[in-house]
Amino acid sequence: MWIELIAKHWKLVVFAILLIVIGVQRSMVVYKDKKIDELQKKEVLYKTKISDLQKVIEEKEKLIDEMEKKIKEKEKIIEEMEKSIDKQNRAIDELRRLKDNLEKEVLIINNALEKERKEYKEREERWKQEIKENQREVEVLGKRRDASQWAQEQWDLLWH
């Protein structure tokens, strides 16, 4: 029965099948168009996100570069400070050596001064002794002079 009907109306069946195929194809095209639109919207959205991410990445890279520059500057400052500390340490060592040398010289000078003081005191004592001896001699000579002057006066009185 179906076969007879299809044989009689085969043109209608073919037409119906064509309509079904065309309808399915149409709906597939519409579905594909919608899918393409969705995918294009997603593509635009993803491209926007990628662009935003690239901007963020570029900003982060700039920040990283700035931080690296700051780190290098800090490292240079640290190196300079280390050099300065080394110089200061060398200067401190030099000052300590100078201080030690000065202390040694002061000791030498103090010893020399002490020796000179002792020598001066000895000389002073000798000079005091010499002064006393000279004073005694002056007294003796003064007495002799007085005696010789008296004798001269007596002599002059006798002969004049």
CSV table of C-alpha atoms in Angstrom, one decimal:
chain,number,residue,atom,x,y,z
A,1,MET,CA,0.0,0.0,0.0
A,2,TRP,CA,2.7,2.5,0.9
A,3,ILE,CA,4.6,1.5,-2.1
A,4,GLU,CA,1.7,2.0,-4.4
A,5,LEU,CA,1.0,5.4,-3.0
A,6,ILE,CA,4.6,6.4,-3.3
A,7,ALA,CA,4.7,5.1,-6.9
A,8,LYS,CA,1.6,7.1,-7.8
A,9,HIS,CA,2.7,10.3,-6.1
A,10,TRP,CA,6.4,9.9,-6.5
A,11,LYS,CA,6.8,13.5,-7.6
A,12,LEU,CA,5.1,14.6,-4.4
A,13,VAL,CA,7.3,12.3,-2.3
A,14,VAL,CA,10.4,13.6,-4.0
A,15,PHE,CA,9.1,17.2,-3.6
A,16,ALA,CA,8.4,16.5,0.1
A,17,ILE,CA,11.9,15.0,0.6
A,18,LEU,CA,13.4,18.0,-1.2
A,19,LEU,CA,11.4,20.3,1.1
A,20,ILE,CA,12.6,18.4,4.1
A,21,VAL,CA,16.2,18.4,2.9
A,22,ILE,CA,16.0,22.1,2.1
A,23,GLY,CA,14.4,22.9,5.4
A,24,VAL,CA,17.0,20.9,7.2
A,25,GLN,CA,19.7,22.6,5.2
A,26,ARG,CA,18.1,26.0,6.0
A,27,SER,CA,17.9,25.3,9.6
A,28,MET,CA,21.5,24.1,9.5
A,29,VAL,CA,22.6,27.3,7.8
A,30,VAL,CA,20.6,29.4,10.4
A,31,TYR,CA,22.2,27.3,13.2
A,32,LYS,CA,25.6,27.7,11.6
A,33,ASP,CA,25.1,31.5,11.2
A,34,LYS,CA,24.0,31.8,14.8
A,35,LYS,CA,27.0,29.7,15.8
A,36,ILE,CA,29.3,31.8,13.6
A,37,ASP,CA,27.9,35.0,15.2
A,38,GLU,CA,28.4,33.6,18.7
A,39,LEU,CA,31.9,32.5,17.8
A,40,GLN,CA,32.7,35.9,16.3
A,41,LYS,CA,31.3,37.7,19.4
A,42,LYS,CA,33.5,35.4,21.5
A,43,GLU,CA,36.4,36.1,19.3
A,44,VAL,CA,35.9,39.8,19.6
A,45,LEU,CA,35.5,39.4,23.4
A,46,TYR,CA,38.6,37.2,23.6
A,47,LYS,CA,40.6,39.6,21.4
A,48,THR,CA,39.5,42.5,23.7
A,49,LYS,CA,40.5,40.4,26.8
A,50,ILE,CA,43.8,39.5,25.1
A,51,SER,CA,44.4,43.2,24.3
A,52,ASP,CA,43.6,44.1,27.9
A,53,LEU,CA,45.9,41.4,29.2
A,54,GLN,CA,48.7,42.6,26.8
A,55,LYS,CA,48.3,46.1,28.2
A,56,VAL,CA,48.5,44.8,31.7
A,57,ILE,CA,51.5,42.6,30.8
A,58,GLU,CA,53.2,45.7,29.2
A,59,GLU,CA,52.5,47.7,32.4
A,60,LYS,CA,53.8,44.9,34.5
A,61,GLU,CA,56.9,44.7,32.3
A,62,LYS,CA,57.5,48.4,32.7
A,63,LEU,CA,57.1,48.1,36.4
A,64,ILE,CA,59.5,45.2,36.4
A,65,ASP,CA,62.0,47.2,34.4
A,66,GLU,CA,61.6,50.2,36.8
A,67,MET,CA,62.1,47.8,39.8
A,68,GLU,CA,65.2,46.3,38.2
A,69,LYS,CA,66.6,49.8,37.6
A,70,LYS,CA,65.9,50.7,41.2
A,71,ILE,CA,67.4,47.4,42.3
A,72,LYS,CA,70.6,48.2,40.3
A,73,GLU,CA,70.7,51.7,41.8
A,74,LYS,CA,70.3,50.3,45.3
A,75,GLU,CA,73.1,47.7,44.5
A,76,LYS,CA,75.3,50.6,43.3
A,77,ILE,CA,74.6,52.5,46.4
A,78,ILE,CA,75.4,49.4,48.5
A,79,GLU,CA,78.6,48.9,46.6
A,80,GLU,CA,79.5,52.6,47.2
A,81,MET,CA,78.7,52.2,50.8
A,82,GLU,CA,80.7,49.1,51.1
A,83,LYS,CA,83.7,50.9,49.4
A,84,SER,CA,83.1,53.9,51.8
A,85,ILE,CA,83.0,51.5,54.8
A,86,ASP,CA,86.2,49.9,53.5
A,87,LYS,CA,87.9,53.3,53.2
A,88,GLN,CA,86.7,54.3,56.6
A,89,ASN,CA,87.9,51.0,58.1
A,90,ARG,CA,91.3,51.6,56.4
A,91,ALA,CA,91.3,55.2,57.7
A,92,ILE,CA,90.4,53.9,61.2
A,93,ASP,CA,93.3,51.4,61.0
A,94,GLU,CA,95.6,54.1,59.8
A,95,LEU,CA,94.5,56.3,62.7
A,96,ARG,CA,95.0,53.5,65.2
A,97,ARG,CA,98.5,53.0,63.8
A,98,LEU,CA,99.2,56.7,64.0
A,99,LYS,CA,97.8,56.8,67.6
A,100,ASP,CA,100.1,53.9,68.5
A,101,ASN,CA,103.0,55.6,66.9
A,102,LEU,CA,102.2,58.9,68.7
A,103,GLU,CA,101.8,57.0,72.0
A,104,LYS,CA,105.3,55.5,71.5
A,105,GLU,CA,106.7,58.9,70.6
A,106,VAL,CA,105.0,60.5,73.6
A,107,LEU,CA,106.6,57.8,75.8
A,108,ILE,CA,110.0,58.4,74.2
A,109,ILE,CA,109.5,62.2,74.7
A,110,ASN,CA,108.3,61.7,78.3
A,111,ASN,CA,111.3,59.5,79.0
A,112,ALA,CA,113.6,62.1,77.4
A,113,LEU,CA,112.0,64.9,79.3
A,114,GLU,CA,112.3,62.9,82.6
A,115,LYS,CA,115.9,62.3,81.8
A,116,GLU,CA,116.4,66.0,81.0
A,117,ARG,CA,114.6,67.0,84.2
A,118,LYS,CA,117.0,64.8,86.2
A,119,GLU,CA,120.0,66.2,84.4
A,120,TYR,CA,118.7,69.7,84.9
A,121,LYS,CA,118.2,69.1,88.6
A,122,GLU,CA,121.7,67.7,88.8
A,123,ARG,CA,123.0,70.8,86.9
A,124,GLU,CA,120.9,73.1,89.1
A,125,GLU,CA,122.4,71.5,92.2
A,126,ARG,CA,125.9,71.8,90.8
A,127,TRP,CA,125.3,75.4,89.9
A,128,LYS,CA,123.9,76.1,93.4
A,129,GLN,CA,127.0,74.6,94.8
A,130,GLU,CA,129.2,76.6,92.4
A,131,ILE,CA,127.2,79.7,93.3
A,132,LYS,CA,127.8,79.0,97.0
A,133,GLU,CA,131.5,78.4,96.4
A,134,ASN,CA,131.7,81.5,94.3
A,135,GLN,CA,130.0,83.5,97.0
A,136,ARG,CA,132.5,82.2,99.6
A,137,GLU,CA,135.3,83.1,97.2
A,138,VAL,CA,133.8,86.5,96.7
A,139,GLU,CA,133.6,87.0,100.5
A,140,VAL,CA,137.2,85.8,100.8
A,141,LEU,CA,138.3,88.0,98.0
A,142,GLY,CA,136.2,90.9,99.4
A,143,LYS,CA,137.9,90.5,102.7
A,144,ARG,CA,141.3,90.2,101.0
A,145,ARG,CA,140.5,93.3,98.9
A,146,ASP,CA,139.4,95.1,102.0
A,147,ALA,CA,142.7,94.0,103.7
A,148,SER,CA,144.8,94.9,100.7
A,149,GLN,CA,143.0,98.3,100.4
A,150,TRP,CA,143.6,98.9,104.1
A,151,ALA,CA,147.2,97.9,103.6
A,152,GLN,CA,147.5,100.3,100.7
A,153,GLU,CA,145.9,103.0,102.6
A,154,GLN,CA,148.3,102.4,105.4
A,155,TRP,CA,151.2,102.3,103.0
A,156,ASP,CA,150.0,105.6,101.4
A,157,LEU,CA,149.7,107.1,104.8
A,158,LEU,CA,153.2,106.1,105.8
A,159,TRP,CA,154.8,107.3,102.7
A,160,HIS,CA,152.9,110.5,102.1
